[in-house]
CSV table of C-alpha atoms in Angstrom, one decimal:
chain,number,residue,atom,x,y,z
Z,24,MET,CA,-3.5,12.4,-16.2
Z,25,ARG,CA,-4.8,10.7,-13.0
Z,26,ARG,CA,-5.3,12.8,-9.9
Z,27,PHE,CA,-6.0,11.6,-6.4
Z,28,VAL,CA,-7.5,14.0,-3.9
Z,29,ILE,CA,-7.4,12.7,-0.3
Z,30,LEU,CA,-9.1,14.4,2.6
Z,31,GLY,CA,-7.2,14.2,5.8
Z,32,HIS,CA,-9.9,15.2,8.3
Z,33,LYS,CA,-7.7,15.4,11.3
Z,34,ALA,CA,-4.3,15.9,9.7
Z,35,ASN,CA,-2.0,18.5,11.2
Z,36,THR,CA,-1.6,21.8,9.3
Z,37,ASP,CA,1.5,23.4,10.7
Z,38,GLY,CA,4.2,20.7,10.8
Z,39,SER,CA,4.3,20.6,14.6
Z,40,PHE,CA,4.6,16.8,14.9
Z,41,LYS,CA,7.3,14.3,15.3
Z,42,LEU,CA,8.2,11.9,12.5
Z,43,ASN,CA,7.9,9.1,15.2
Z,44,ASP,CA,4.3,10.0,15.8
Z,45,MET,CA,2.7,10.4,12.4
Z,46,ALA,CA,-0.1,7.9,13.1
Z,47,GLY,CA,-0.9,9.8,16.4
Z,48,GLY,CA,0.0,13.4,16.9
Z,49,ALA,CA,0.0,14.2,13.2
Z,50,GLY,CA,-3.7,13.3,12.9
Z,51,ARG,CA,-3.3,10.0,10.9
Z,52,LEU,CA,-0.8,11.5,8.5
Z,53,ASP,CA,0.4,8.0,8.0
Z,54,ILE,CA,-2.6,7.2,5.9
Z,55,LEU,CA,-1.9,10.1,3.6
Z,56,LEU,CA,1.7,9.1,3.2
Z,57,ARG,CA,0.7,5.6,2.1
Z,58,CYS,CA,-1.6,7.2,-0.4
Z,59,ILE,CA,1.3,9.1,-1.9
Z,60,ASN,CA,3.3,5.9,-2.2
Z,61,SER,CA,0.3,4.1,-3.9
Z,62,ALA,CA,-0.3,7.0,-6.3
Z,63,PHE,CA,3.3,7.4,-7.5
Z,64,PHE,CA,5.3,4.2,-7.3
Z,65,LEU,CA,5.9,1.6,-9.9
Z,66,SER,CA,8.5,-1.1,-9.4
Z,67,HIS,CA,11.1,0.8,-11.5
Z,68,GLY,CA,10.1,4.4,-11.2
Z,69,ILE,CA,7.5,7.0,-10.6
Z,70,ARG,CA,4.2,7.5,-12.5
Z,71,ARG,CA,4.9,10.9,-14.0
Z,72,ASP,CA,1.3,11.4,-15.2
Z,73,VAL,CA,-0.1,11.6,-11.6
Z,74,GLU,CA,-0.9,14.4,-9.2
Z,75,VAL,CA,-1.9,14.0,-5.6
Z,76,TYR,CA,-3.7,16.6,-3.5
Z,77,LEU,CA,-3.7,16.1,0.3
Z,78,ILE,CA,-6.3,18.3,1.8
Z,79,LEU,CA,-5.3,18.7,5.5
Z,80,LEU,CA,-8.2,19.6,7.8
Z,81,GLY,CA,-6.8,19.2,11.3
Z,82,PRO,CA,-5.5,21.8,13.7
Z,83,PRO,CA,-4.3,24.5,14.0
Z,84,ASN,CA,-4.9,26.2,10.6
Z,85,PRO,CA,-7.1,24.2,8.2
Z,86,PRO,CA,-7.4,23.9,5.3
Z,87,VAL,CA,-3.9,23.4,3.9
Z,88,THR,CA,-3.6,21.6,0.5
Z,89,ILE,CA,-0.3,19.9,-0.4
Z,90,LYS,CA,0.0,19.2,-4.1
Z,91,LEU,CA,2.5,16.7,-5.3
Z,92,SER,CA,3.2,16.6,-9.1
Z,93,GLY,CA,4.6,13.4,-10.5
Z,94,SER,CA,6.1,15.2,-13.5
Z,95,GLU,CA,8.4,17.3,-11.3
Z,96,ILE,CA,8.8,15.6,-8.0
Z,97,ARG,CA,12.2,14.6,-6.7
Z,98,TYR,CA,13.5,13.0,-3.5
Z,99,LEU,CA,10.5,10.8,-3.1
Z,100,ASN,CA,11.1,7.4,-1.5
Z,101,PRO,CA,8.5,4.7,-0.8
Z,102,ASP,CA,8.8,4.6,3.0
Z,103,GLU,CA,6.5,6.5,5.3
Z,104,ARG,CA,9.1,8.3,7.3
Z,105,SER,CA,10.9,10.0,4.4
Z,106,THR,CA,7.7,11.1,2.8
Z,107,GLY,CA,6.5,12.4,6.1
Z,108,SER,CA,9.6,14.5,6.3
Z,109,LEU,CA,8.8,16.1,2.9
Z,110,ILE,CA,5.3,16.9,4.0
Z,111,ARG,CA,6.4,18.3,7.4
Z,112,ASN,CA,9.0,20.4,5.6
Z,113,ALA,CA,6.3,21.9,3.4
Z,114,LEU,CA,4.1,22.8,6.3
Z,115,LEU,CA,7.0,24.3,8.3
Z,116,LYS,CA,8.2,26.4,5.4
Z,117,MET,CA,4.7,27.6,4.7
Z,118,LYS,CA,4.3,29.3,8.1
Z,119,ASP,CA,1.9,32.3,7.5
Z,120,ARG,CA,2.2,32.4,3.8
Z,121,ASP,CA,-0.6,31.5,1.4
Z,122,GLU,CA,1.4,29.5,-1.2
Z,123,ILE,CA,4.8,28.0,-1.4
Z,124,SER,CA,6.8,25.4,-3.2
Z,125,SER,CA,8.9,23.6,-0.6
Z,126,SER,CA,10.9,21.2,-2.9
Z,127,PRO,CA,10.7,20.1,-6.5
Z,128,GLY,CA,7.1,19.1,-7.3
Z,129,ILE,CA,5.7,19.8,-3.9
Z,130,TYR,CA,3.4,22.8,-3.3
Z,131,ALA,CA,1.4,24.0,-0.3
Z,132,SER,CA,-1.5,26.4,-0.4
Z,133,ARG,CA,-4.7,27.3,1.6
Z,134,MET,CA,-7.2,25.7,-0.8
Z,135,GLY,CA,-10.0,23.6,0.5
Z,136,LEU,CA,-11.9,20.9,-1.4
Z,137,GLU,CA,-14.0,23.2,-3.6
Z,138,GLU,CA,-11.1,25.4,-4.5
Z,139,VAL,CA,-9.0,22.3,-5.4
Z,140,ILE,CA,-11.8,21.1,-7.7
Z,141,LEU,CA,-12.2,24.6,-9.3
Z,142,SER,CA,-8.4,24.7,-10.0
Z,143,MET,CA,-8.7,21.7,-12.3
Z,144,LYS,CA,-9.9,22.0,-15.8
Z,145,ASP,CA,-11.9,19.6,-17.9
Z,146,THR,CA,-11.7,16.6,-15.5
Z,147,GLN,CA,-14.1,13.8,-14.6
Z,148,ILE,CA,-14.4,13.5,-10.9
Z,149,ILE,CA,-14.8,10.0,-9.4
Z,150,TYR,CA,-15.9,9.6,-5.8
Z,151,LEU,CA,-14.6,6.3,-4.6
Z,152,HIS,CA,-17.4,4.9,-2.5
Z,153,GLU,CA,-18.6,1.4,-1.7
Z,154,ASN,CA,-22.1,2.1,-3.1
Z,155,GLY,CA,-20.8,3.2,-6.5
Z,156,ILE,CA,-20.8,1.5,-9.9
Z,157,GLU,CA,-18.0,-1.0,-10.4
Z,158,MET,CA,-15.1,1.0,-11.8
Z,159,GLU,CA,-14.3,-1.9,-14.2
Z,160,GLU,CA,-17.7,-1.4,-15.8
Z,161,MET,CA,-17.3,2.4,-16.3
Z,162,ASP,CA,-16.5,4.0,-19.6
Z,163,PHE,CA,-14.2,6.9,-19.3
Z,164,GLN,CA,-13.9,9.5,-22.0
Z,165,ALA,CA,-10.6,9.3,-23.7
Z,166,GLY,CA,-8.4,12.3,-23.3
Z,167,LYS,CA,-10.1,13.6,-20.2
Z,168,ASP,CA,-8.3,13.7,-16.9
Z,169,LEU,CA,-9.6,11.6,-14.1
Z,170,THR,CA,-9.7,13.0,-10.6
Z,171,PHE,CA,-10.4,10.5,-7.8
Z,172,VAL,CA,-11.6,11.8,-4.4
Z,173,LEU,CA,-11.4,9.7,-1.3
Z,174,GLY,CA,-11.4,10.1,2.5
Z,175,ASP,CA,-8.8,9.0,5.0
Z,176,HIS,CA,-10.0,6.9,7.9
Z,177,MET,CA,-13.2,9.0,8.1
Z,178,ASP,CA,-16.0,9.1,5.6
Z,179,LEU,CA,-16.6,12.3,3.7
Z,180,SER,CA,-18.9,14.8,5.5
Z,181,GLU,CA,-22.3,15.7,4.0
Z,182,GLU,CA,-20.9,19.1,3.0
Z,183,GLU,CA,-18.0,17.5,1.2
Z,184,GLU,CA,-20.3,15.1,-0.6
Z,185,ARG,CA,-22.5,18.0,-1.6
Z,186,ILE,CA,-19.5,19.7,-3.2
Z,187,LEU,CA,-18.7,16.6,-5.2
Z,188,GLU,CA,-22.3,16.3,-6.3
Z,189,LYS,CA,-22.2,19.9,-7.4
Z,190,TYR,CA,-19.3,19.2,-9.8
Z,191,GLY,CA,-20.8,16.1,-11.3
Z,192,ALA,CA,-18.8,13.4,-9.5
Z,193,LEU,CA,-19.6,9.8,-10.3
Z,194,LYS,CA,-19.5,7.2,-7.5
Z,195,ALA,CA,-17.3,4.3,-8.3
Z,196,SER,CA,-16.7,1.1,-6.3
Z,197,LEU,CA,-13.7,-1.2,-6.5
Z,198,GLY,CA,-15.0,-4.5,-5.4
Z,199,PRO,CA,-16.8,-6.4,-2.6
Z,200,GLU,CA,-14.6,-5.4,0.3
Z,201,ILE,CA,-14.2,-1.9,1.7
Z,202,LEU,CA,-10.5,-0.9,1.5
Z,203,HIS,CA,-8.1,1.6,3.1
Z,204,ALA,CA,-7.6,4.7,1.0
Z,205,ASP,CA,-4.1,3.7,-0.1
Z,206,HIS,CA,-5.3,0.3,-1.2
Z,207,CYS,CA,-8.1,2.0,-3.2
Z,208,ILE,CA,-5.5,4.0,-5.1
Z,209,VAL,CA,-3.5,0.8,-6.0
Z,210,VAL,CA,-6.6,-0.9,-7.2
Z,211,SER,CA,-7.8,2.1,-9.2
Z,212,HIS,CA,-4.4,2.3,-11.0
Z,213,ASN,CA,-4.5,-1.4,-11.8
Z,214,ILE,CA,-8.0,-1.2,-13.3
Z,215,LEU,CA,-7.1,1.9,-15.3
Z,216,ASP,CA,-3.8,0.3,-16.4
Z,217,LYS,CA,-5.7,-2.7,-17.7
Z,218,LYS,CA,-8.3,-0.5,-19.5
Z,219,ALA,CA,-5.5,1.6,-21.1
Z,220,LYS,CA,-3.9,-1.6,-22.4
Z,221,LEU,CA,-7.1,-2.8,-24.0
Z,222,LYS,CA,-7.5,0.4,-26.0
G,26,MET,CA,-6.9,-19.2,3.2
G,27,ARG,CA,-4.6,-16.9,1.4
G,28,ARG,CA,-0.9,-16.9,2.2
G,29,PHE,CA,1.8,-14.4,1.1
G,30,VAL,CA,5.4,-15.4,1.3
G,31,ILE,CA,7.8,-12.5,0.8
G,32,LEU,CA,11.5,-12.9,0.4
G,33,GLY,CA,13.5,-10.1,2.0
G,34,HIS,CA,16.8,-10.6,0.4
G,35,LYS,CA,18.8,-8.1,2.5
G,36,ALA,CA,16.5,-7.9,5.5
G,37,ASN,CA,18.2,-7.9,8.9
G,38,THR,CA,17.9,-11.1,11.0
G,39,ASP,CA,18.7,-10.1,14.6
G,40,GLY,CA,16.7,-7.0,15.3
G,41,SER,CA,19.8,-4.7,15.5
G,42,PHE,CA,18.3,-1.8,13.7
G,43,LYS,CA,16.6,1.5,14.6
G,44,LEU,CA,13.0,2.1,13.9
G,45,ASN,CA,14.0,5.3,12.3
G,46,ASP,CA,16.2,3.5,9.7
G,47,MET,CA,14.0,0.6,8.5
G,48,ALA,CA,14.5,1.5,4.8
G,49,GLY,CA,18.3,1.6,5.3
G,50,GLY,CA,20.0,-0.3,8.1
G,51,ALA,CA,17.3,-2.9,8.4
G,52,GLY,CA,17.8,-4.0,4.8
G,53,ARG,CA,14.6,-2.6,3.2
G,54,LEU,CA,12.4,-3.9,6.0
G,55,ASP,CA,10.1,-1.1,5.1
G,56,ILE,CA,9.0,-3.1,2.0
G,57,LEU,CA,8.1,-6.1,4.1
G,58,LEU,CA,6.1,-3.9,6.6
G,59,ARG,CA,4.0,-2.5,3.8
G,60,CYS,CA,3.4,-6.1,2.6
G,61,ILE,CA,2.0,-6.9,6.0
G,62,ASN,CA,-0.3,-3.9,5.8
G,63,SER,CA,-1.5,-4.9,2.4
G,64,ALA,CA,-2.1,-8.5,3.3
G,65,PHE,CA,-4.1,-8.0,6.5
G,66,PHE,CA,-6.0,-4.7,6.5
G,67,LEU,CA,-9.5,-4.0,5.4
G,68,SER,CA,-11.2,-0.7,6.1
G,69,HIS,CA,-12.9,-1.9,9.2
G,70,GLY,CA,-10.8,-4.8,10.4
G,71,ILE,CA,-8.3,-7.5,9.6
G,72,ARG,CA,-8.5,-10.3,7.1
G,73,ARG,CA,-8.5,-13.3,9.5
G,74,ASP,CA,-8.1,-15.9,6.7
G,75,VAL,CA,-4.6,-14.6,5.8
G,76,GLU,CA,-1.1,-15.7,6.7
G,77,VAL,CA,2.1,-13.8,5.9
G,78,TYR,CA,5.6,-15.3,5.9
G,79,LEU,CA,8.5,-12.9,5.7
G,80,ILE,CA,11.7,-14.8,4.8
G,81,LEU,CA,14.6,-12.6,6.0
G,82,LEU,CA,17.8,-13.3,4.2
G,83,GLY,CA,20.1,-10.5,5.3
G,84,PRO,CA,22.8,-10.4,8.0
G,85,PRO,CA,23.8,-11.6,10.5
G,86,ASN,CA,22.0,-15.0,10.7
G,87,PRO,CA,19.9,-15.9,7.7
G,88,PRO,CA,17.4,-17.3,7.2
G,89,VAL,CA,14.8,-16.2,9.7
G,90,THR,CA,11.1,-16.6,8.9
G,91,ILE,CA,8.5,-14.5,10.6
G,92,LYS,CA,5.0,-15.9,10.3
G,93,LEU,CA,2.0,-13.7,11.0
G,94,SER,CA,-1.3,-15.4,11.4
G,95,GLY,CA,-4.4,-13.3,10.8
G,96,SER,CA,-6.6,-15.5,12.9
G,97,GLU,CA,-4.6,-14.9,16.0
G,98,ILE,CA,-2.8,-11.6,15.5
G,99,ARG,CA,-3.2,-8.7,17.9
G,100,TYR,CA,-1.6,-5.2,18.3
G,101,LEU,CA,-1.3,-4.8,14.5
G,102,ASN,CA,-1.6,-1.2,13.3
G,103,PRO,CA,-1.4,0.0,9.7
G,104,ASP,CA,1.7,2.3,10.0
G,105,GLU,CA,5.2,1.1,9.2
G,106,ARG,CA,6.7,2.1,12.5
G,107,SER,CA,4.5,0.2,14.8
G,108,THR,CA,4.6,-3.0,12.6
G,109,GLY,CA,8.4,-2.6,12.4
G,110,SER,CA,8.5,-2.6,16.2
G,111,LEU,CA,6.6,-5.9,16.3
G,112,ILE,CA,9.0,-7.5,13.9
G,113,ARG,CA,12.1,-6.1,15.7
G,114,ASN,CA,10.7,-7.4,18.9
G,115,ALA,CA,10.3,-10.9,17.4
G,116,LEU,CA,13.9,-10.9,16.2
G,117,LEU,CA,15.3,-9.6,19.5
G,118,LYS,CA,13.3,-12.2,21.5
G,119,MET,CA,14.5,-15.0,19.3
G,120,LYS,CA,18.3,-14.6,20.0
G,121,ASP,CA,19.8,-18.0,19.6
G,122,ARG,CA,16.7,-20.0,19.8
G,123,ASP,CA,15.2,-21.9,16.8
G,124,GLU,CA,11.5,-21.0,17.3
G,125,ILE,CA,9.5,-18.6,19.3
G,126,SER,CA,6.2,-16.8,19.5
G,127,SER,CA,6.9,-13.2,20.3
G,128,SER,CA,3.3,-11.9,20.6
G,129,PRO,CA,-0.1,-13.2,19.7
G,130,GLY,CA,-0.1,-14.5,16.1
G,131,ILE,CA,3.6,-13.7,15.4
G,132,TYR,CA,6.1,-16.6,15.2
G,133,ALA,CA,9.8,-16.6,14.3
G,134,SER,CA,11.8,-19.7,13.2
G,135,ARG,CA,14.9,-20.6,11.2
G,136,MET,CA,13.0,-21.9,8.1
G,137,GLY,CA,14.1,-20.9,4.6
G,138,LEU,CA,11.9,-20.9,1.5
G,139,GLU,CA,11.8,-24.6,0.9
G,140,GLU,CA,11.0,-25.5,4.5
G,141,VAL,CA,8.3,-22.8,4.5
G,142,ILE,CA,6.7,-24.4,1.4
G,143,LEU,CA,7.1,-27.9,2.9
G,144,SER,CA,5.3,-26.8,6.1
G,145,MET,CA,2.2,-26.0,4.1
G,146,LYS,CA,-0.3,-28.7,3.1
G,147,ASP,CA,-2.4,-28.9,0.1
G,148,THR,CA,-1.8,-25.5,-1.3
G,149,GLN,CA,-1.5,-24.1,-4.8
G,150,ILE,CA,1.6,-21.9,-5.1
G,151,ILE,CA,1.4,-18.8,-7.2
G,152,TYR,CA,4.6,-17.0,-8.2
G,153,LEU,CA,3.8,-13.4,-8.9
G,154,HIS,CA,5.8,-12.5,-12.0
G,155,GLU,CA,5.4,-10.1,-14.9
G,156,ASN,CA,5.7,-12.9,-17.4
G,157,GLY,CA,2.9,-15.0,-15.9
G,158,ILE,CA,-0.7,-15.7,-17.0
G,159,GLU,CA,-3.1,-12.9,-16.1
G,160,MET,CA,-4.4,-13.8,-12.6
G,161,GLU,CA,-7.9,-12.7,-13.5
G,162,GLU,CA,-8.0,-15.4,-16.2
G,163,MET,CA,-6.8,-18.2,-13.9
G,164,ASP,CA,-9.1,-20.8,-12.4
G,165,PHE,CA,-8.4,-21.7,-8.8
G,166,GLN,CA,-9.6,-24.9,-7.3
G,167,ALA,CA,-12.2,-24.3,-4.7
G,168,GLY,CA,-11.3,-25.2,-1.2
G,169,LYS,CA,-7.6,-25.2,-1.9
G,170,ASP,CA,-5.3,-22.7,-0.1
G,171,LEU,CA,-3.5,-20.2,-2.3
G,172,THR,CA,0.1,-19.3,-1.5
G,173,PHE,CA,1.6,-16.3,-3.3
G,174,VAL,CA,5.3,-15.9,-3.4
G,175,LEU,CA,7.0,-12.6,-4.2
G,176,GLY,CA,10.3,-10.8,-3.9
G,177,ASP,CA,11.1,-7.5,-2.2
G,178,HIS,CA,13.0,-4.9,-4.3
G,179,MET,CA,15.1,-7.7,-5.7
G,180,ASP,CA,14.0,-10.5,-8.1
G,181,LEU,CA,14.0,-14.1,-6.9
G,182,SER,CA,17.3,-15.8,-7.4
G,183,GLU,CA,17.6,-18.8,-9.8
G,184,GLU,CA,17.9,-21.1,-6.8
G,185,GLU,CA,14.6,-19.6,-5.4
G,186,GLU,CA,12.9,-20.0,-8.7
G,187,ARG,CA,14.0,-23.6,-9.0
G,188,ILE,CA,12.4,-24.3,-5.6
G,189,LEU,CA,9.1,-22.8,-6.7
G,190,GLU,CA,9.3,-24.8,-9.9
G,191,LYS,CA,9.9,-28.0,-8.0
G,192,TYR,CA,6.7,-27.5,-6.0
G,193,GLY,CA,4.5,-26.8,-9.1
G,194,ALA,CA,4.2,-23.0,-8.8
G,195,LEU,CA,2.2,-21.3,-11.4
G,196,LYS,CA,3.3,-17.9,-12.7
G,197,ALA,CA,0.7,-15.2,-12.5
G,198,SER,CA,0.8,-11.6,-13.6
G,199,LEU,CA,-1.4,-8.8,-12.3
G,200,GLY,CA,-1.5,-6.3,-15.2
G,201,PRO,CA,0.6,-4.3,-17.7
G,202,GLU,CA,2.7,-2.4,-15.1
G,203,ILE,CA,5.3,-3.9,-12.8
G,204,LEU,CA,4.4,-3.1,-9.2
G,205,HIS,CA,6.0,-3.0,-5.8
G,206,ALA,CA,5.4,-6.1,-3.7
G,207,ASP,CA,2.9,-4.5,-1.4
G,208,HIS,CA,0.9,-3.2,-4.3
G,209,CYS,CA,0.9,-6.7,-5.8
G,210,ILE,CA,-0.7,-8.0,-2.6
G,211,VAL,CA,-3.4,-5.4,-2.7
G,212,VAL,CA,-4.3,-6.2,-6.4
G,213,SER,CA,-4.2,-10.0,-5.7
G,214,HIS,CA,-6.7,-9.6,-2.9
G,215,ASN,CA,-8.9,-7.5,-5.1
G,216,ILE,CA,-8.9,-10.0,-7.9
G,217,LEU,CA,-9.6,-12.9,-5.5
G,218,ASP,CA,-12.3,-10.9,-3.7
G,219,LYS,CA,-14.1,-10.3,-7.0
G,220,LYS,CA,-13.7,-14.0,-8.0
G,221,ALA,CA,-15.1,-15.1,-4.7
G,222,LYS,CA,-18.1,-12.8,-5.1
G,223,LEU,CA,-18.9,-14.3,-8.5
G,224,LYS,CA,-19.0,-17.9,-7.2
């Protein structure tokens, strides 16, 4: 299982935005939508062994975590607008509740970063960061889940970095250029796909 | 210089589509927009040494080629909707003309695949294809431009493949999984960035 946890530092938390304004009024939700695309899509299907956690930290009610489960998800298309509609729908259905499932494979809750990490069992946490070890050179334990954590357009805060450190996160880098979050996910998959083939 | 030539087999050629319907009525323009994002964006800027050619082959007036030049382009944002607006604007401004520049770094013309290839000088053409040689293993001549050719959601036609063969294209593969076109561009950049760093 590969998991991607993306922190949306300004991302809207009640669904009160227009689908025409996801890069603006929704607090750069567009970045998170592209991360969903990168995490799940193969040319002829969906990566079923993937989970994505979007941790939304913008107004008015942070945090909200949207979990997308590849083994269950339906109605997922690659374009930003249709995925934005799924996420907005989850936020609108949540209202004042603490936890809901809005459509197959999509869950919303009030977890923040530390609770998300605590909800996972027996996983190696990888913090994608330009000063990390080259991921290609890293040896991952067979059979252990990998959980990648990355920020949106803003770096992780010191507090967020402390949480990752507390849970033994390894810093991994993906190459000489610093990439957008969704591109980091594509490259991570590709490196892991190649490693898996070698085994 | 890295160039990416993407064939949009059904993509609209007169701008008569809605920005809310780019995955539908615009003939899967959404795929081509994500390719633009993948080709140009780094975390803190734009790859200036990149050119993208979108060859639009859908109704009503194919072919139309939109060229985007990284060294000149302005007003480019990462989200699909704003880039879709730039492309639609180019198509609408073109009308019955053969060649226009619609905004800085964006050019529209009536070229098809073979004319696009003939317009490039001294370039190695790479056809991204699952049955190619692993790109990581390929040696590229220093100082020569690389031009990557790939399809949208549809494979290249036999006629398109014949054109690539005629101009000496090498087939390159990116790993064990078959990826969406925009993800192929992200992985290609990453492999080339790493190769460039080693030199």
